[in-house]
mmCIF file of C-alpha atoms in Angstrom:
data_model
loop_
_atom_site.group_PDB
_atom_site.id
_atom_site.type_symbol
_atom_site.label_atom_id
_atom_site.label_comp_id
_atom_site.label_asym_id
_atom_site.label_seq_id
_atom_site.Cartn_x
_atom_site.Cartn_y
_atom_site.Cartn_z
ATOM 1 C CA MET A 1 4.182 21.021 -16.545
ATOM 2 C CA LEU A 2 4.890 17.466 -17.496
ATOM 3 C CA ASP A 3 6.755 16.725 -20.412
ATOM 4 C CA LEU A 4 5.014 14.428 -23.519
ATOM 5 C CA ASN A 5 8.125 12.190 -24.292
ATOM 6 C CA ARG A 6 8.540 11.257 -20.901
ATOM 7 C CA LEU A 7 4.997 10.407 -20.356
ATOM 8 C CA LYS A 8 5.185 8.618 -23.571
ATOM 9 C CA ALA A 9 8.391 6.874 -22.055
ATOM 10 C CA LEU A 10 6.660 5.803 -19.215
ATOM 11 C CA HIS A 11 3.300 4.300 -20.792
ATOM 12 C CA ALA A 12 5.406 2.283 -22.978
ATOM 13 C CA VAL A 13 7.082 0.588 -19.756
ATOM 14 C CA HIS A 14 3.544 0.652 -18.120
ATOM 15 C CA VAL A 15 2.179 -1.400 -21.586
ATOM 16 C CA TYR A 16 4.920 -3.529 -22.494
ATOM 17 C CA GLY A 17 6.159 -4.523 -18.874
ATOM 18 C CA SER A 18 9.910 -3.626 -19.064
ATOM 19 C CA VAL A 19 12.432 -1.009 -20.126
ATOM 20 C CA GLY A 20 13.882 -3.088 -22.637
ATOM 21 C CA ALA A 21 10.471 -3.907 -24.452
ATOM 22 C CA ALA A 22 9.576 -0.184 -24.139
ATOM 23 C CA ALA A 23 12.557 0.791 -25.913
ATOM 24 C CA ASP A 24 11.820 -1.604 -28.352
ATOM 25 C CA ALA A 25 8.417 -0.104 -29.263
ATOM 26 C CA LEU A 26 9.913 3.237 -29.473
ATOM 27 C CA MET A 27 12.870 2.351 -31.626
ATOM 28 C CA VAL A 28 15.097 4.267 -28.876
ATOM 29 C CA THR A 29 17.523 2.563 -26.563
ATOM 30 C CA PRO A 30 16.782 1.326 -23.041
ATOM 31 C CA SER A 31 19.106 3.993 -22.017
ATOM 32 C CA ALA A 32 16.886 6.858 -23.195
ATOM 33 C CA VAL A 33 13.880 5.643 -21.840
ATOM 34 C CA SER A 34 15.596 5.479 -18.460
ATOM 35 C CA GLN A 35 16.758 8.535 -18.614
ATOM 36 C CA GLN A 36 13.131 10.007 -19.591
ATOM 37 C CA ILE A 37 11.841 8.551 -16.531
ATOM 38 C CA ALA A 38 14.396 9.609 -14.292
ATOM 39 C CA LYS A 39 13.649 13.066 -15.474
ATOM 40 C CA LEU A 40 9.857 12.610 -14.986
ATOM 41 C CA GLU A 41 10.936 11.610 -11.497
ATOM 42 C CA ARG A 42 12.322 14.800 -11.095
ATOM 43 C CA GLU A 43 9.473 16.801 -12.305
ATOM 44 C CA THR A 44 7.401 14.845 -10.113
ATOM 45 C CA GLY A 45 8.778 14.602 -7.366
ATOM 46 C CA ALA A 46 7.993 10.994 -6.897
ATOM 47 C CA ARG A 47 9.768 7.445 -7.154
ATOM 48 C CA LEU A 48 8.621 5.900 -10.470
ATOM 49 C CA MET A 49 10.606 2.784 -10.929
ATOM 50 C CA GLU A 50 12.232 0.448 -8.498
ATOM 51 C CA ARG A 51 14.437 -2.840 -8.538
ATOM 52 C CA SER A 52 12.743 -5.848 -8.256
ATOM 53 C CA GLY A 53 15.022 -8.673 -8.648
ATOM 54 C CA ARG A 54 17.460 -8.364 -11.732
ATOM 55 C CA GLY A 55 14.965 -5.886 -13.182
ATOM 56 C CA VAL A 56 12.602 -2.675 -12.415
ATOM 57 C CA ARG A 57 9.332 -2.219 -11.872
ATOM 58 C CA LEU A 58 6.828 0.739 -11.683
ATOM 59 C CA THR A 59 6.049 1.853 -8.418
ATOM 60 C CA ASP A 60 1.913 2.520 -7.374
ATOM 61 C CA ALA A 61 2.624 6.198 -8.560
ATOM 62 C CA ALA A 62 3.898 5.459 -12.112
ATOM 63 C CA GLY A 63 0.856 3.355 -12.306
ATOM 64 C CA LEU A 64 -1.487 5.864 -11.561
ATOM 65 C CA LEU A 65 0.663 8.344 -13.833
ATOM 66 C CA ALA A 66 1.061 5.988 -16.872
ATOM 67 C CA GLU A 67 -2.973 5.644 -16.557
ATOM 68 C CA HIS A 68 -3.170 9.844 -16.982
ATOM 69 C CA ALA A 69 -0.648 9.490 -20.215
ATOM 70 C CA GLU A 70 -2.675 7.187 -22.014
ATOM 71 C CA ARG A 71 -5.705 9.606 -21.533
ATOM 72 C CA ILE A 72 -3.283 12.034 -22.199
ATOM 73 C CA LEU A 73 -1.496 10.854 -25.548
ATOM 74 C CA ALA A 74 -4.992 9.823 -26.624
ATOM 75 C CA LEU A 75 -5.976 13.327 -26.318
ATOM 76 C CA VAL A 76 -2.909 14.533 -28.151
ATOM 77 C CA GLU A 77 -3.631 12.391 -30.869
ATOM 78 C CA THR A 78 -7.388 13.721 -31.541
ATOM 79 C CA ALA A 79 -5.943 16.943 -31.301
ATOM 80 C CA GLU A 80 -3.417 16.219 -34.121
ATOM 81 C CA ALA A 81 -5.899 14.703 -36.349
ATOM 82 C CA ASP A 82 -8.431 17.624 -35.781
ATOM 83 C CA PHE A 83 -5.656 19.923 -36.601
ATOM 84 C CA GLU A 84 -4.905 18.007 -39.609
ATOM 85 C CA ALA A 85 -8.258 17.841 -40.947
ATOM 86 C CA LEU A 86 -8.927 21.617 -40.649
ATOM 87 C CA ARG A 87 -5.732 22.127 -42.952
ATOM 88 C CA GLY A 88 -6.942 19.481 -45.217
ATOM 89 C CA GLU A 89 -3.212 18.934 -46.114
ATOM 90 C CA VAL A 90 -1.649 15.368 -46.538
ATOM 91 C CA VAL A 91 1.746 16.091 -44.550
ATOM 92 C CA GLY A 92 3.636 15.009 -41.640
ATOM 93 C CA ARG A 93 4.268 11.375 -40.923
ATOM 94 C CA LEU A 94 2.701 7.732 -40.907
ATOM 95 C CA ASN A 95 4.057 4.488 -39.317
ATOM 96 C CA VAL A 96 2.217 1.826 -41.067
ATOM 97 C CA ALA A 97 2.839 -2.204 -41.124
ATOM 98 C CA ALA A 98 1.432 -4.922 -42.952
ATOM 99 C CA PHE A 99 2.106 -8.749 -43.288
ATOM 100 C CA PRO A 100 4.846 -9.865 -45.332
ATOM 101 C CA THR A 101 2.712 -11.234 -48.894
ATOM 102 C CA ALA A 102 0.901 -7.903 -48.629
ATOM 103 C CA VAL A 103 3.949 -5.954 -47.799
ATOM 104 C CA ARG A 104 5.567 -7.565 -51.455
ATOM 105 C CA GLY A 105 1.978 -7.307 -53.103
ATOM 106 C CA LEU A 106 0.290 -4.418 -52.194
ATOM 107 C CA MET A 107 2.474 -1.795 -50.496
ATOM 108 C CA PRO A 108 4.840 -1.183 -53.376
ATOM 109 C CA GLY A 109 1.916 0.114 -55.502
ATOM 110 C CA ALA A 110 0.117 2.161 -53.109
ATOM 111 C CA LEU A 111 3.531 3.502 -51.588
ATOM 112 C CA VAL A 112 4.203 4.824 -54.907
ATOM 113 C CA THR A 113 0.928 6.239 -55.600
ATOM 114 C CA LEU A 114 1.046 8.321 -52.403
ATOM 115 C CA LYS A 115 4.754 9.776 -53.095
ATOM 116 C CA GLN A 116 3.181 10.898 -56.594
ATOM 117 C CA ARG A 117 0.303 12.892 -54.903
ATOM 118 C CA HIS A 118 1.847 14.010 -51.712
ATOM 119 C CA PRO A 119 5.103 14.336 -51.919
ATOM 120 C CA ASP A 120 5.030 16.079 -48.080
ATOM 121 C CA LEU A 121 3.917 12.872 -46.163
ATOM 122 C CA TRP A 122 6.756 10.597 -45.172
ATOM 123 C CA VAL A 123 5.767 6.948 -44.723
ATOM 124 C CA GLN A 124 7.913 4.318 -42.299
ATOM 125 C CA LEU A 125 6.504 0.640 -43.596
ATOM 126 C CA ASN A 126 7.377 -2.424 -41.278
ATOM 127 C CA GLU A 127 6.525 -5.959 -41.803
ATOM 128 C CA ARG A 128 4.823 -7.453 -38.936
ATOM 129 C CA GLU A 129 2.273 -10.691 -38.344
ATOM 130 C CA PRO A 130 -1.263 -9.753 -38.311
ATOM 131 C CA GLU A 131 -1.975 -9.938 -34.687
ATOM 132 C CA ARG A 132 1.152 -7.878 -33.926
ATOM 133 C CA VAL A 133 -0.077 -5.240 -36.310
ATOM 134 C CA VAL A 134 -3.622 -4.663 -34.608
ATOM 135 C CA ARG A 135 -1.929 -4.418 -31.348
ATOM 136 C CA GLU A 136 0.460 -2.031 -32.047
ATOM 137 C CA VAL A 137 -2.578 0.053 -34.090
ATOM 138 C CA ALA A 138 -4.708 -0.107 -30.928
ATOM 139 C CA ARG A 139 -1.861 1.033 -28.777
ATOM 140 C CA GLY A 140 -1.404 3.979 -31.014
ATOM 141 C CA GLU A 141 2.785 2.759 -32.145
ATOM 142 C CA LEU A 142 1.497 2.255 -35.579
ATOM 143 C CA ASP A 143 -0.839 4.812 -37.231
ATOM 144 C CA LEU A 144 -2.292 2.262 -39.781
ATOM 145 C CA GLY A 145 -1.941 -1.601 -40.641
ATOM 146 C CA VAL A 146 -3.047 -4.268 -43.065
ATOM 147 C CA ILE A 147 -4.119 -7.531 -41.792
ATOM 148 C CA GLN A 148 -5.635 -10.752 -43.086
ATOM 149 C CA ASP A 149 -8.261 -12.967 -41.789
ATOM 150 C CA TRP A 150 -9.393 -15.969 -43.758
ATOM 151 C CA LEU A 151 -13.438 -16.361 -44.143
ATOM 152 C CA ASN A 152 -13.739 -19.251 -42.199
ATOM 153 C CA ARG A 153 -11.847 -18.533 -39.314
ATOM 154 C CA PRO A 154 -12.283 -14.509 -38.542
ATOM 155 C CA MET A 155 -10.035 -11.887 -36.565
ATOM 156 C CA ALA A 156 -11.506 -10.075 -34.154
ATOM 157 C CA VAL A 157 -10.767 -6.219 -34.247
ATOM 158 C CA PRO A 158 -10.868 -4.499 -30.903
ATOM 159 C CA GLU A 159 -13.312 -2.058 -30.047
ATOM 160 C CA GLY A 160 -11.472 1.807 -31.129
ATOM 161 C CA LEU A 161 -10.542 0.716 -34.467
ATOM 162 C CA SER A 162 -12.180 1.289 -37.702
ATOM 163 C CA LYS A 163 -11.078 -1.027 -40.904
ATOM 164 C CA ALA A 164 -12.010 -0.955 -44.655
ATOM 165 C CA THR A 165 -11.764 -4.381 -46.947
ATOM 166 C CA LEU A 166 -9.167 -4.129 -49.424
ATOM 167 C CA LEU A 167 -9.691 -7.005 -51.260
ATOM 168 C CA ASP A 168 -10.651 -11.102 -50.900
ATOM 169 C CA ASP A 169 -7.436 -12.860 -52.022
ATOM 170 C CA VAL A 170 -8.493 -16.433 -53.044
ATOM 171 C CA ALA A 171 -6.403 -19.276 -52.264
ATOM 172 C CA ASP A 172 -5.911 -22.504 -54.722
ATOM 173 C CA VAL A 173 -4.301 -25.715 -53.742
ATOM 174 C CA ALA A 174 -0.708 -25.964 -55.408
ATOM 175 C CA VAL A 175 0.193 -29.795 -56.170
ATOM 176 C CA PRO A 176 3.573 -30.758 -58.073
ATOM 177 C CA ALA A 177 3.085 -31.478 -61.876
ATOM 178 C CA ASP A 178 2.978 -35.159 -61.867
ATOM 179 C CA HIS A 179 0.317 -35.170 -59.068
ATOM 180 C CA PRO A 180 -2.692 -37.452 -60.195
ATOM 181 C CA MET A 181 -5.335 -34.430 -59.647
ATOM 182 C CA ALA A 182 -2.934 -31.759 -61.360
ATOM 183 C CA GLY A 183 -4.902 -31.791 -64.406
ATOM 184 C CA GLU A 184 -8.830 -31.090 -62.735
ATOM 185 C CA ARG A 185 -10.328 -28.106 -62.793
ATOM 186 C CA GLU A 186 -11.667 -28.216 -59.439
ATOM 187 C CA ILE A 187 -10.367 -30.325 -56.523
ATOM 188 C CA GLU A 188 -12.640 -30.797 -53.171
ATOM 189 C CA LEU A 189 -10.911 -30.440 -50.267
ATOM 190 C CA ALA A 190 -11.679 -33.709 -49.022
ATOM 191 C CA THR A 191 -10.187 -35.680 -51.891
ATOM 192 C CA LEU A 192 -6.953 -35.095 -50.543
ATOM 193 C CA ARG A 193 -6.600 -37.258 -47.786
ATOM 194 C CA GLY A 194 -3.194 -38.972 -47.193
ATOM 195 C CA GLU A 195 -1.484 -35.974 -48.691
ATOM 196 C CA GLN A 196 1.604 -34.560 -46.678
ATOM 197 C CA TRP A 197 1.682 -30.559 -46.545
ATOM 198 C CA ILE A 198 3.577 -27.698 -46.391
ATOM 199 C CA SER A 199 2.978 -25.123 -44.179
ATOM 200 C CA GLY A 200 3.824 -21.895 -42.260
ATOM 201 C CA SER A 201 5.616 -22.054 -39.132
ATOM 202 C CA PRO A 202 3.307 -23.149 -36.134
ATOM 203 C CA GLY A 203 1.924 -19.862 -34.313
ATOM 204 C CA THR A 204 1.860 -18.406 -37.625
ATOM 205 C CA VAL A 205 -1.725 -17.317 -38.718
ATOM 206 C CA CYS A 206 -1.127 -19.426 -42.138
ATOM 207 C CA HIS A 207 -0.209 -22.262 -39.789
ATOM 208 C CA ASP A 208 -3.085 -22.194 -37.733
ATOM 209 C CA TRP A 209 -5.392 -21.789 -40.251
ATOM 210 C CA LEU A 210 -4.258 -24.556 -42.839
ATOM 211 C CA VAL A 211 -4.399 -26.941 -39.252
ATOM 212 C CA PHE A 212 -8.085 -25.759 -38.540
ATOM 213 C CA THR A 213 -9.081 -25.902 -42.487
ATOM 214 C CA LEU A 214 -8.131 -29.421 -42.819
ATOM 215 C CA ARG A 215 -9.376 -30.608 -39.781
ATOM 216 C CA SER A 216 -12.722 -29.210 -40.779
ATOM 217 C CA ALA A 217 -12.393 -31.213 -43.912
ATOM 218 C CA SER A 218 -11.733 -34.450 -41.699
ATOM 219 C CA LEU A 219 -8.357 -34.383 -42.530
ATOM 220 C CA GLU A 220 -5.501 -34.506 -40.544
ATOM 221 C CA PRO A 221 -2.664 -32.868 -41.261
ATOM 222 C CA VAL A 222 0.664 -34.156 -42.040
ATOM 223 C CA ILE A 223 3.121 -31.501 -42.366
ATOM 224 C CA ALA A 224 6.114 -32.899 -44.470
ATOM 225 C CA CYS A 225 7.619 -29.013 -44.601
ATOM 226 C CA MET A 226 7.673 -25.670 -42.942
ATOM 227 C CA ALA A 227 8.018 -22.315 -44.461
ATOM 228 C CA ASP A 228 6.409 -19.069 -43.915
ATOM 229 C CA GLU A 229 7.002 -17.323 -47.394
ATOM 230 C CA TYR A 230 4.805 -18.652 -49.981
ATOM 231 C CA PRO A 231 7.400 -18.739 -52.864
ATOM 232 C CA THR A 232 9.365 -21.158 -50.731
ATOM 233 C CA GLN A 233 6.568 -23.320 -50.189
ATOM 234 C CA LEU A 234 6.046 -23.217 -54.128
ATOM 235 C CA ALA A 235 9.246 -24.254 -54.702
ATOM 236 C CA LEU A 236 9.140 -27.502 -52.262
ATOM 237 C CA VAL A 237 5.900 -28.457 -53.796
ATOM 238 C CA ALA A 238 7.758 -28.248 -56.907
ATOM 239 C CA ALA A 239 10.603 -30.414 -55.787
ATOM 240 C CA GLY A 240 7.548 -33.136 -55.244
ATOM 241 C CA LEU A 241 7.385 -32.999 -51.305
ATOM 242 C CA GLY A 242 3.962 -32.100 -50.569
ATOM 243 C CA CYS A 243 1.070 -29.943 -51.424
ATOM 244 C CA ALA A 244 0.323 -26.401 -49.922
ATOM 245 C CA ILE A 245 -2.809 -23.771 -50.157
ATOM 246 C CA VAL A 246 -1.418 -20.727 -51.525
ATOM 247 C CA PRO A 247 -3.301 -17.394 -51.806
ATOM 248 C CA ARG A 248 -2.733 -15.459 -54.915
ATOM 249 C CA LEU A 249 -1.481 -12.596 -53.454
ATOM 250 C CA GLY A 250 1.183 -14.794 -52.019
ATOM 251 C CA ARG A 251 2.179 -16.445 -55.807
ATOM 252 C CA ASP A 252 4.539 -14.298 -57.463
ATOM 253 C CA CYS A 253 6.002 -16.379 -59.989
ATOM 254 C CA VAL A 254 4.747 -20.273 -60.134
ATOM 255 C CA PRO A 255 7.400 -22.616 -60.694
ATOM 256 C CA SER A 256 6.789 -25.147 -63.647
ATOM 257 C CA GLY A 257 6.677 -27.696 -61.663
ATOM 258 C CA VAL A 258 3.303 -26.623 -59.750
ATOM 259 C CA ARG A 259 -0.092 -26.849 -60.555
ATOM 260 C CA LEU A 260 -2.463 -24.687 -59.172
ATOM 261 C CA VAL A 261 -6.086 -25.722 -58.835
ATOM 262 C CA PRO A 262 -8.928 -24.022 -57.797
ATOM 263 C CA LEU A 263 -10.433 -25.579 -54.452
ATOM 264 C CA LEU A 264 -14.255 -26.932 -53.163
ATOM 265 C CA PRO A 265 -15.191 -25.377 -50.973
ATOM 266 C CA ARG A 266 -13.835 -21.803 -51.952
ATOM 267 C CA GLN A 267 -11.010 -21.012 -49.591
ATOM 268 C CA SER A 268 -10.537 -17.125 -49.421
ATOM 269 C CA ARG A 269 -9.205 -14.562 -46.926
ATOM 270 C CA ARG A 270 -9.862 -10.623 -46.554
ATOM 271 C CA ILE A 271 -7.553 -8.115 -46.421
ATOM 272 C CA TYR A 272 -8.145 -5.003 -44.456
ATOM 273 C CA ALA A 273 -6.595 -1.841 -43.608
ATOM 274 C CA VAL A 274 -7.311 -0.716 -39.634
ATOM 275 C CA TRP A 275 -6.777 2.242 -38.214
ATOM 276 C CA ARG A 276 -7.911 4.119 -34.695
ATOM 277 C CA THR A 277 -11.060 5.826 -35.157
ATOM 278 C CA ASP A 278 -9.796 8.589 -33.220
ATOM 279 C CA ALA A 279 -7.428 9.073 -35.938
ATOM 280 C CA ALA A 280 -9.792 8.550 -38.880
ATOM 281 C CA ARG A 281 -10.258 12.368 -39.489
ATOM 282 C CA ARG A 282 -6.437 12.634 -40.390
ATOM 283 C CA PRO A 283 -6.369 13.473 -44.338
ATOM 284 C CA ALA A 284 -2.954 11.510 -44.610
ATOM 285 C CA ILE A 285 -5.012 8.015 -43.038
ATOM 286 C CA ARG A 286 -7.850 8.495 -45.791
ATOM 287 C CA ALA A 287 -5.272 9.211 -48.591
ATOM 288 C CA MET A 288 -3.288 5.950 -47.515
ATOM 289 C CA VAL A 289 -6.576 4.066 -47.281
ATOM 290 C CA GLU A 290 -7.238 5.352 -50.968
ATOM 291 C CA ALA A 291 -3.680 4.613 -52.134
ATOM 292 C CA LEU A 292 -4.251 0.937 -50.713
ATOM 293 C CA ALA A 293 -7.846 0.321 -52.179
ATOM 294 C CA GLU A 294 -5.976 1.341 -55.830
ATOM 295 C CA SER A 295 -3.194 -0.954 -55.418
ATOM 296 C CA SER A 296 -5.751 -3.802 -54.674
ATOM 297 C CA ARG A 297 -8.337 -3.110 -57.448
ATOM 298 C CA LYS A 298 -5.006 -3.370 -59.721
ATOM 299 C CA GLN A 299 -3.948 -6.530 -58.457
ATOM 300 C CA GLU A 300 -7.440 -7.720 -58.769
ATOM 301 C CA ASN A 301 -7.307 -6.906 -62.557
ATOM 302 C CA ALA A 302 -4.033 -8.740 -62.909
ATOM 303 C CA TRP A 303 -5.582 -11.784 -61.289
ATOM 304 C CA ALA A 304 -8.614 -11.618 -63.873
ATOM 305 C CA VAL A 305 -6.167 -11.050 -67.112
ATOM 306 C CA ASN A 306 -4.030 -13.710 -66.103
#
């Protein structure tokens, strides 16, 4: 009988292209992955990996077995979900991930709620960028993820995933306190021509969105500073080094040298929970989504008060 953990190791090498990358995804050592595949070779009587230059590659037999492994692992997940649904108990383990501001702004409240209501559920939290979260949920490496997309530049969610909207996170423009427009009730984006901007790193969702949005308003972005954390961006704004567009979930404490002004047109990003549709019957998935929704409502209520 084929061992499930060995099939999982082979499938990971097939998906990620190398033993090292598969080991990272499975959170084990490369040696452990190689050992699992060596045992699988003895089980099947077939050669599954062979040398290719300085690395290894899967044989045709391994590719065929990996395709079967994908279907087997999906069936196992469905069986586990059905069994959990039958028992109706929120137990076991959830491997979840979210982008940085959601980890800071939503996850603490959600995890405390889960711990209080379902002490037998163990949640592993990871910090990931949204595109990676989607890939890992789709591949089964994560049970649930929290992602974002900007309403003027939505993110596609692959077939086989379900999602639930948690909140709309409005973004305002952050300007230095002595900026000529710091006292305005609203600022039209097009009036910020000639400003220097503070952005996330190239290749991140926030950087790409900022460039897209400024160019959509016929503004050619001049990026003066790059920082991935919004509190750092706000510190740079306070120092007079540029302007930034900052969503409310990313603010934390706003420095005294910064003024936040609503933008026209309104800019916001939508925050979702995503999970594999086949796992939707798991009570633990439902409990996680409910806890995130409650945390989101509390956050929105706090914004309304402030």
